[in-house]
XYZ file of N, CA and C in Angstrom:
510
model
N -14.349 -31.741 -26.963
C -13.028 -31.438 -26.938
C -12.836 -30.072 -26.417
N -11.849 -30.037 -25.606
C -11.528 -28.753 -24.906
C -11.103 -27.486 -25.599
N -11.295 -26.421 -25.495
C -11.144 -25.188 -26.127
C -9.554 -25.230 -26.477
N -8.871 -25.575 -25.315
C -7.466 -25.570 -25.415
C -6.840 -26.379 -26.631
N -7.356 -27.538 -26.982
C -6.756 -28.261 -28.100
C -7.355 -27.978 -29.335
N -8.240 -27.085 -29.562
C -8.631 -26.698 -30.872
C -7.503 -25.753 -31.694
N -7.707 -26.142 -32.952
C -6.739 -25.365 -33.608
C -6.944 -23.610 -33.660
N -5.908 -23.040 -34.002
C -6.095 -21.676 -33.813
C -7.053 -20.983 -35.057
N -7.773 -20.008 -34.868
C -8.524 -19.268 -35.636
C -7.563 -18.590 -36.513
N -7.632 -18.534 -37.966
C -6.883 -17.558 -38.822
C -7.867 -17.059 -39.700
N -7.949 -15.831 -39.940
C -8.859 -15.237 -41.146
C -8.343 -13.849 -41.489
N -8.754 -13.468 -42.802
C -8.638 -12.358 -43.357
C -9.676 -11.795 -43.955
N -9.768 -10.543 -43.890
C -10.982 -9.847 -44.684
C -10.446 -8.630 -45.462
N -10.888 -8.296 -46.390
C -10.346 -6.996 -47.307
C -11.445 -6.434 -47.794
N -11.425 -4.815 -47.804
C -12.353 -4.178 -48.426
C -11.622 -3.165 -49.069
N -12.604 -2.613 -50.138
C -12.014 -1.664 -51.078
C -12.627 -0.293 -50.850
N -11.727 0.915 -51.006
C -12.119 2.216 -50.994
C -12.080 2.582 -52.389
N -13.023 3.053 -52.917
C -13.094 3.381 -54.372
C -12.370 4.744 -54.870
N -12.347 5.625 -54.000
C -11.907 6.973 -54.371
C -10.506 7.516 -53.848
N -9.966 6.684 -52.906
C -8.820 7.297 -52.371
C -7.512 6.282 -52.159
N -6.453 6.784 -52.460
C -5.291 6.143 -52.662
C -4.776 5.727 -51.383
N -4.138 4.762 -51.381
C -3.263 4.228 -50.173
C -2.732 5.230 -49.321
N -1.959 5.993 -49.901
C -1.336 7.118 -49.339
C -2.214 8.189 -48.609
N -3.455 8.122 -49.002
C -4.306 9.107 -48.269
C -5.162 8.332 -47.075
N -5.125 6.920 -47.132
C -5.764 5.990 -46.198
C -4.850 6.020 -45.077
N -3.600 5.468 -45.101
C -2.677 4.887 -44.389
C -2.698 5.946 -43.091
N -2.578 7.195 -43.075
C -2.420 8.158 -41.814
C -3.588 7.568 -40.986
N -4.850 7.204 -41.250
C -6.212 6.781 -40.347
C -5.496 5.734 -39.517
N -4.784 4.682 -40.103
C -4.340 3.695 -39.530
C -3.067 3.846 -38.753
N -2.246 4.347 -39.192
C -0.904 4.746 -38.595
C -1.257 5.217 -37.121
N -2.227 6.147 -36.926
C -2.281 6.788 -35.673
C -3.139 5.477 -34.768
N -2.297 4.752 -34.268
C -2.887 3.640 -33.699
C -3.729 3.891 -32.427
N -3.805 4.834 -31.802
C -4.574 5.289 -30.747
C -5.944 6.212 -31.014
N -5.949 6.012 -32.156
C -7.260 6.712 -32.824
C -8.343 5.838 -33.398
N -8.275 4.369 -32.963
C -9.110 3.458 -33.616
C -10.551 3.944 -33.061
N -10.768 4.376 -32.205
C -12.325 4.927 -32.022
C -12.925 5.737 -32.817
N -12.162 6.523 -33.588
C -12.380 7.652 -34.675
C -13.228 6.658 -35.733
N -12.560 5.969 -36.076
C -12.781 4.918 -37.384
C -13.620 3.849 -37.258
N -13.443 2.796 -36.268
C -14.188 1.491 -35.835
C -15.241 1.971 -35.238
N -16.467 1.747 -35.733
C -17.947 2.324 -35.283
C -18.201 1.808 -33.931
N -17.708 0.420 -33.732
C -18.164 -0.198 -32.339
C -17.269 0.200 -31.102
N -16.255 0.939 -31.214
C -15.269 1.414 -30.052
C -15.714 2.992 -29.524
N -15.844 3.124 -28.388
C -16.183 4.343 -28.006
C -14.784 5.038 -27.555
N -14.024 4.321 -26.978
C -12.755 4.811 -26.440
C -11.405 4.039 -26.861
N -10.476 4.984 -27.167
C -9.085 4.596 -27.622
C -8.119 5.607 -27.225
N -7.145 5.141 -26.286
C -6.134 6.037 -25.616
C -4.745 5.355 -25.670
N -3.812 6.113 -25.584
C -2.327 5.676 -25.126
C -2.080 5.332 -23.840
N -2.089 4.192 -23.486
C -1.750 3.814 -22.034
C 0.005 4.037 -21.706
N 0.572 3.424 -22.443
C 2.252 3.614 -22.505
C 2.672 3.643 -23.765
N 3.938 3.949 -23.734
C 4.945 3.757 -25.008
C 5.135 5.182 -25.845
N 5.799 5.301 -27.047
C 5.888 6.316 -28.015
C 4.829 5.961 -29.150
N 4.201 7.068 -29.456
C 3.224 6.880 -30.632
C 4.039 6.688 -31.827
N 3.569 5.639 -32.784
C 4.203 5.397 -33.888
C 5.465 4.430 -33.698
N 5.493 3.989 -32.520
C 6.628 3.104 -32.320
C 6.261 1.540 -31.785
N 6.811 0.373 -32.134
C 6.473 -0.679 -31.496
C 6.624 -0.631 -29.861
N 5.821 -1.237 -29.519
C 6.060 -1.424 -27.885
C 4.588 -0.272 -27.396
N 4.119 0.600 -28.206
C 2.867 1.569 -27.699
C 1.651 0.414 -27.099
N 1.259 0.917 -26.137
C 0.160 0.110 -25.617
C -1.191 0.940 -25.646
N -2.154 0.612 -26.091
C -3.566 1.517 -26.145
C -4.568 0.519 -25.581
N -5.479 1.446 -24.992
C -6.611 0.858 -24.112
C -7.829 1.248 -25.048
N -8.560 0.358 -25.428
C -10.072 0.363 -26.260
C -10.876 -0.006 -25.499
N -12.120 0.415 -25.746
C -13.206 0.095 -24.898
C -14.598 0.200 -25.703
N -15.520 -0.411 -25.389
C -16.978 -0.278 -26.257
C -18.218 -0.720 -24.783
N -19.197 0.578 -25.108
C -20.032 0.416 -24.181
C -21.270 -0.392 -25.042
N -21.747 -1.451 -24.393
C -22.641 -2.376 -24.899
C -24.261 -1.734 -24.194
N -25.049 -1.728 -24.828
C -26.420 -1.389 -24.169
C -26.757 -2.400 -23.196
N -27.757 -1.884 -22.286
C -28.327 -2.794 -21.229
C -29.034 -3.822 -22.083
N -29.308 -5.293 -21.361
C -30.009 -6.248 -21.964
C -31.427 -5.608 -22.164
N -32.485 -6.480 -22.954
C -33.716 -6.234 -23.119
C -34.342 -6.359 -21.491
N -35.515 -5.771 -21.422
C -36.115 -5.637 -20.026
C -36.383 -7.023 -19.482
N -36.767 -7.922 -20.432
C -36.977 -9.221 -19.976
C -35.794 -10.127 -19.638
N -34.507 -9.526 -19.895
C -33.178 -10.282 -19.450
C -33.071 -9.971 -18.062
N -31.705 -10.079 -17.563
C -31.299 -10.149 -16.226
C -31.288 -8.838 -15.601
N -31.837 -7.859 -16.398
C -32.013 -6.671 -15.549
C -30.487 -5.735 -15.613
N -29.549 -6.118 -15.886
C -27.848 -5.366 -15.872
C -28.056 -4.309 -16.531
N -27.109 -3.585 -16.150
C -26.985 -2.024 -16.790
C -26.045 -2.455 -18.137
N -25.557 -1.335 -18.472
C -24.406 -1.389 -19.655
C -23.451 -2.119 -19.295
N -22.661 -2.890 -20.267
C -21.512 -3.316 -20.080
C -20.367 -2.812 -20.814
N -19.241 -2.660 -20.133
C -18.055 -1.972 -21.013
C -17.051 -3.220 -21.270
N -16.863 -3.345 -22.678
C -16.063 -4.495 -23.093
C -14.719 -3.771 -23.376
N -13.642 -4.305 -22.873
C -12.212 -3.665 -23.102
C -10.965 -4.311 -23.214
N -10.058 -3.852 -24.096
C -8.729 -4.600 -23.967
C -7.625 -3.659 -24.129
N -6.315 -4.288 -23.792
C -5.267 -3.363 -23.868
C -4.407 -3.966 -25.067
N -4.001 -3.310 -26.221
C -3.311 -3.889 -27.153
C -2.141 -3.156 -27.449
N -1.305 -4.128 -27.900
C 0.175 -3.417 -27.791
C 0.634 -3.548 -29.468
N 1.286 -2.404 -29.824
C 1.777 -2.222 -31.313
C 2.952 -3.040 -31.428
N 3.059 -4.302 -32.354
C 4.043 -5.160 -32.369
C 5.009 -4.731 -33.270
N 4.373 -4.096 -34.544
C 5.544 -3.603 -35.810
C 4.679 -2.553 -36.589
N 5.137 -1.603 -37.203
C 4.546 -0.604 -37.891
C 5.470 -0.402 -38.886
N 5.086 -0.360 -40.168
C 5.907 0.046 -41.437
C 5.200 0.810 -42.467
N 5.667 2.031 -42.441
C 4.966 3.292 -43.056
C 5.121 3.029 -44.627
N 6.145 2.473 -45.191
C 6.590 2.160 -46.301
C 5.526 1.319 -47.041
N 5.335 -0.127 -46.258
C 4.595 -1.142 -46.541
C 3.108 -0.709 -46.204
N 2.875 0.427 -45.383
C 1.643 0.634 -45.106
C 0.672 -0.285 -44.225
N 1.433 -1.014 -43.318
C 1.110 -2.147 -42.429
C 1.564 -1.848 -40.813
N 0.403 -2.431 -40.008
C 0.836 -2.699 -38.722
C 0.321 -3.766 -38.100
N 0.999 -4.518 -36.954
C 0.596 -5.638 -36.209
C 0.470 -5.195 -34.731
N -0.520 -6.003 -34.381
C -0.893 -5.595 -32.759
C -1.185 -7.054 -32.174
N -1.186 -7.107 -30.824
C -1.672 -8.019 -29.961
C -2.508 -7.889 -28.805
N -3.467 -8.348 -28.470
C -4.189 -8.025 -27.328
C -3.520 -8.751 -26.199
N -3.136 -7.610 -25.092
C -2.325 -8.088 -23.929
C -3.294 -8.509 -22.639
N -4.408 -7.770 -22.663
C -5.475 -8.113 -21.700
C -6.412 -7.738 -21.955
N -7.920 -8.313 -21.553
C -9.279 -7.860 -21.975
C -10.264 -8.616 -20.908
N -11.204 -8.180 -21.327
C -12.681 -8.929 -20.583
C -13.492 -9.396 -21.661
N -13.081 -9.754 -22.987
C -13.859 -10.289 -24.052
C -13.750 -11.762 -24.392
N -12.641 -12.325 -23.640
C -12.602 -13.819 -24.059
C -11.322 -14.200 -24.729
N -10.359 -12.959 -25.141
C -9.379 -13.554 -25.871
C -8.205 -13.989 -25.051
N -7.721 -15.236 -25.531
C -6.476 -15.525 -24.609
C -5.337 -15.377 -25.303
N -5.470 -15.271 -26.747
C -4.379 -15.155 -27.681
C -4.904 -14.420 -28.990
N -4.361 -13.322 -29.223
C -5.009 -12.379 -30.590
C -4.064 -11.580 -31.098
N -3.391 -11.962 -32.262
C -2.704 -11.113 -32.816
C -3.108 -10.735 -34.314
N -3.200 -9.517 -34.661
C -3.573 -8.956 -36.113
C -2.892 -8.088 -36.823
N -2.932 -8.078 -38.123
C -2.256 -7.079 -39.032
C -3.301 -6.461 -39.812
N -3.149 -5.067 -40.108
C -3.859 -4.480 -40.934
C -2.854 -3.698 -41.949
N -3.344 -3.725 -43.056
C -2.568 -3.288 -44.274
C -3.215 -2.581 -45.106
N -2.812 -1.438 -45.806
C -3.426 -0.476 -46.862
C -2.523 -1.103 -48.071
N -3.484 -1.595 -49.209
C -2.654 -2.113 -50.312
C -3.135 -1.136 -51.427
N -2.420 -0.999 -52.378
C -2.979 -0.298 -53.627
C -3.970 -0.975 -54.260
N -4.995 -0.656 -55.231
C -5.878 -1.284 -55.793
C -5.045 -1.861 -57.140
N -5.524 -3.040 -57.477
C -4.983 -3.800 -58.337
C -6.007 -3.862 -59.754
N -6.703 -3.251 -59.672
C -7.949 -3.139 -60.618
C -7.540 -2.442 -61.813
N -7.061 -1.336 -61.747
C -6.827 -0.562 -62.982
C -5.358 0.321 -62.993
N -4.732 -0.033 -63.694
C -3.155 0.656 -63.727
C -3.293 1.995 -64.223
N -4.242 2.421 -65.132
C -4.390 3.818 -65.499
C -4.826 4.720 -64.507
N -5.711 4.137 -63.658
C -6.360 5.135 -62.772
C -5.865 4.400 -61.392
N -5.198 5.458 -60.758
C -4.389 5.103 -59.375
C -5.361 5.026 -58.309
N -6.504 5.531 -58.470
C -7.455 5.670 -57.221
C -7.836 4.476 -56.797
N -8.214 4.524 -55.516
C -8.856 3.408 -54.926
C -7.648 2.496 -54.285
N -8.027 1.849 -53.121
C -7.072 0.967 -52.519
C -8.077 -0.005 -51.461
N -7.145 -0.825 -50.873
C -7.782 -2.013 -50.225
C -7.467 -1.858 -48.902
N -8.042 -2.287 -47.933
C -7.483 -2.613 -46.304
C -7.766 -3.864 -46.368
N -6.804 -4.563 -45.737
C -6.919 -5.985 -45.255
C -6.405 -6.184 -43.870
N -7.390 -6.985 -42.940
C -7.361 -6.728 -41.881
C -7.197 -8.792 -41.535
N -6.237 -9.010 -40.741
C -6.106 -10.278 -40.826
C -5.838 -10.753 -39.026
N -6.299 -11.861 -38.843
C -5.984 -12.369 -37.289
C -5.588 -13.754 -37.079
N -5.088 -14.027 -35.878
C -4.709 -15.269 -35.698
C -5.140 -15.465 -34.059
N -5.803 -16.245 -33.801
C -6.435 -16.289 -32.431
C -6.736 -17.509 -31.857
N -6.828 -17.850 -30.486
C -7.127 -18.868 -30.203
C -8.797 -18.751 -30.010
N -9.361 -19.868 -30.156
C -10.790 -19.749 -30.260
C -11.257 -19.285 -28.886
N -12.539 -18.502 -29.312
C -13.178 -17.922 -28.023
C -14.019 -18.430 -27.462
N -14.112 -18.679 -26.334
C -15.343 -19.623 -25.820
C -16.626 -18.916 -26.067
N -17.573 -19.531 -26.489
C -19.234 -19.038 -26.480
C -19.215 -18.113 -27.936
N -18.390 -18.228 -28.598
C -18.457 -17.675 -30.019
C -17.816 -18.353 -30.951
N -18.602 -18.673 -32.360
C -18.322 -19.273 -33.568
C -17.155 -18.433 -34.282
N -16.166 -19.323 -34.811
C -15.420 -18.880 -35.802
C -16.093 -17.987 -36.823
N -17.158 -18.436 -37.361
C -17.949 -17.592 -38.501
C -18.310 -16.219 -37.853
N -18.891 -16.145 -36.565
C -19.382 -14.993 -36.147
C -17.922 -13.944 -35.842
N -16.895 -14.423 -35.763
C -15.860 -13.599 -35.408
C -15.244 -12.882 -36.814
N -15.463 -14.044 -37.998
C -14.910 -13.255 -39.075
C -16.079 -12.392 -39.545
N -17.399 -12.528 -39.309
C -18.457 -11.877 -39.616
C -18.118 -10.541 -39.053
N -17.913 -10.554 -37.716
C -17.639 -9.223 -36.925
C -16.620 -8.352 -37.777
N -15.583 -9.037 -37.932
C -14.308 -8.350 -38.355
C -14.853 -7.697 -39.853
N -15.480 -8.471 -40.745
C -15.937 -7.843 -41.880
C -16.654 -6.658 -41.849
N -17.767 -6.720 -41.171
C -18.918 -5.860 -40.908
C -17.996 -4.484 -40.059
N -17.152 -4.943 -39.223
C -16.350 -3.775 -38.545
C -15.179 -3.081 -39.491
N -14.619 -3.908 -40.543
C -13.986 -3.043 -41.535
C -14.788 -2.229 -42.524
N -16.004 -2.812 -42.704
C -16.947 -1.591 -43.511
C -17.013 -0.652 -43.040
N -17.271 -0.853 -41.601
C -17.829 0.590 -41.123
C -16.509 1.501 -40.997
N -15.374 0.877 -40.781
C -14.297 1.721 -40.864
C -14.204 2.667 -42.017
N -13.984 1.423 -43.222
C -14.024 2.111 -44.548
C -15.133 3.369 -44.622
N -16.378 2.999 -44.434
C -17.278 4.243 -44.546
C -16.959 5.577 -43.870
N -16.357 5.167 -42.442
C -15.734 6.430 -41.864
C -14.694 7.141 -42.221
N -13.807 6.572 -42.879
C -12.597 6.821 -43.291
C -13.003 7.751 -44.880
N -13.699 6.955 -45.546
C -14.217 7.746 -46.653
C -14.704 8.995 -46.362
N -15.842 9.079 -45.484
C -16.508 10.262 -45.005
C -15.390 11.367 -44.691
N -14.536 10.873 -43.863
C -13.654 12.055 -43.296
C -12.710 12.517 -44.493
N -12.283 11.548 -45.435
C -11.449 12.124 -46.632
C -12.792 13.223 -47.527
N -13.877 12.764 -47.581
C -14.530 13.756 -48.267
C -14.811 14.900 -48.096
N -14.493 15.051 -46.547
C -14.921 16.280 -45.867
C -13.791 16.968 -45.638
N -12.559 16.498 -45.968
C -11.284 17.364 -45.802
C -11.382 18.578 -46.720
């Protein structure tokens, strides 16, 4: 079966922050061009064009992958990059959506939404919130759907850890 005829991949991962309210966490995601500060696998993230906080803003994100083991092909470091465009941002609902415009990672079509939600576990204690990260994408050649979801899940956990650490150090 050709990859073009496969159904789109769609998934959602969700992680909880135990000590911080959605209002405290949202500013970290709202700054669309600071992804490298929170997502462990991203080295670089900066504005390419557009107005910060407004739909149409385009960012460049990149990650440096280490060289393959010595018994591999002997190549050096690899830079994986993408240009992403902010499609929508809503500070009241604490969500944003973006799409990949161009990349060298195999994405043909990728749209994603990140949302900070209040925790529903306890009405008495308003501490805690959730970050939900969803995507809709064409299948990526050489990658299994399960691996993509696992990557997103572990990336979100790393992001949560970094945001919690930043809030604790405030």
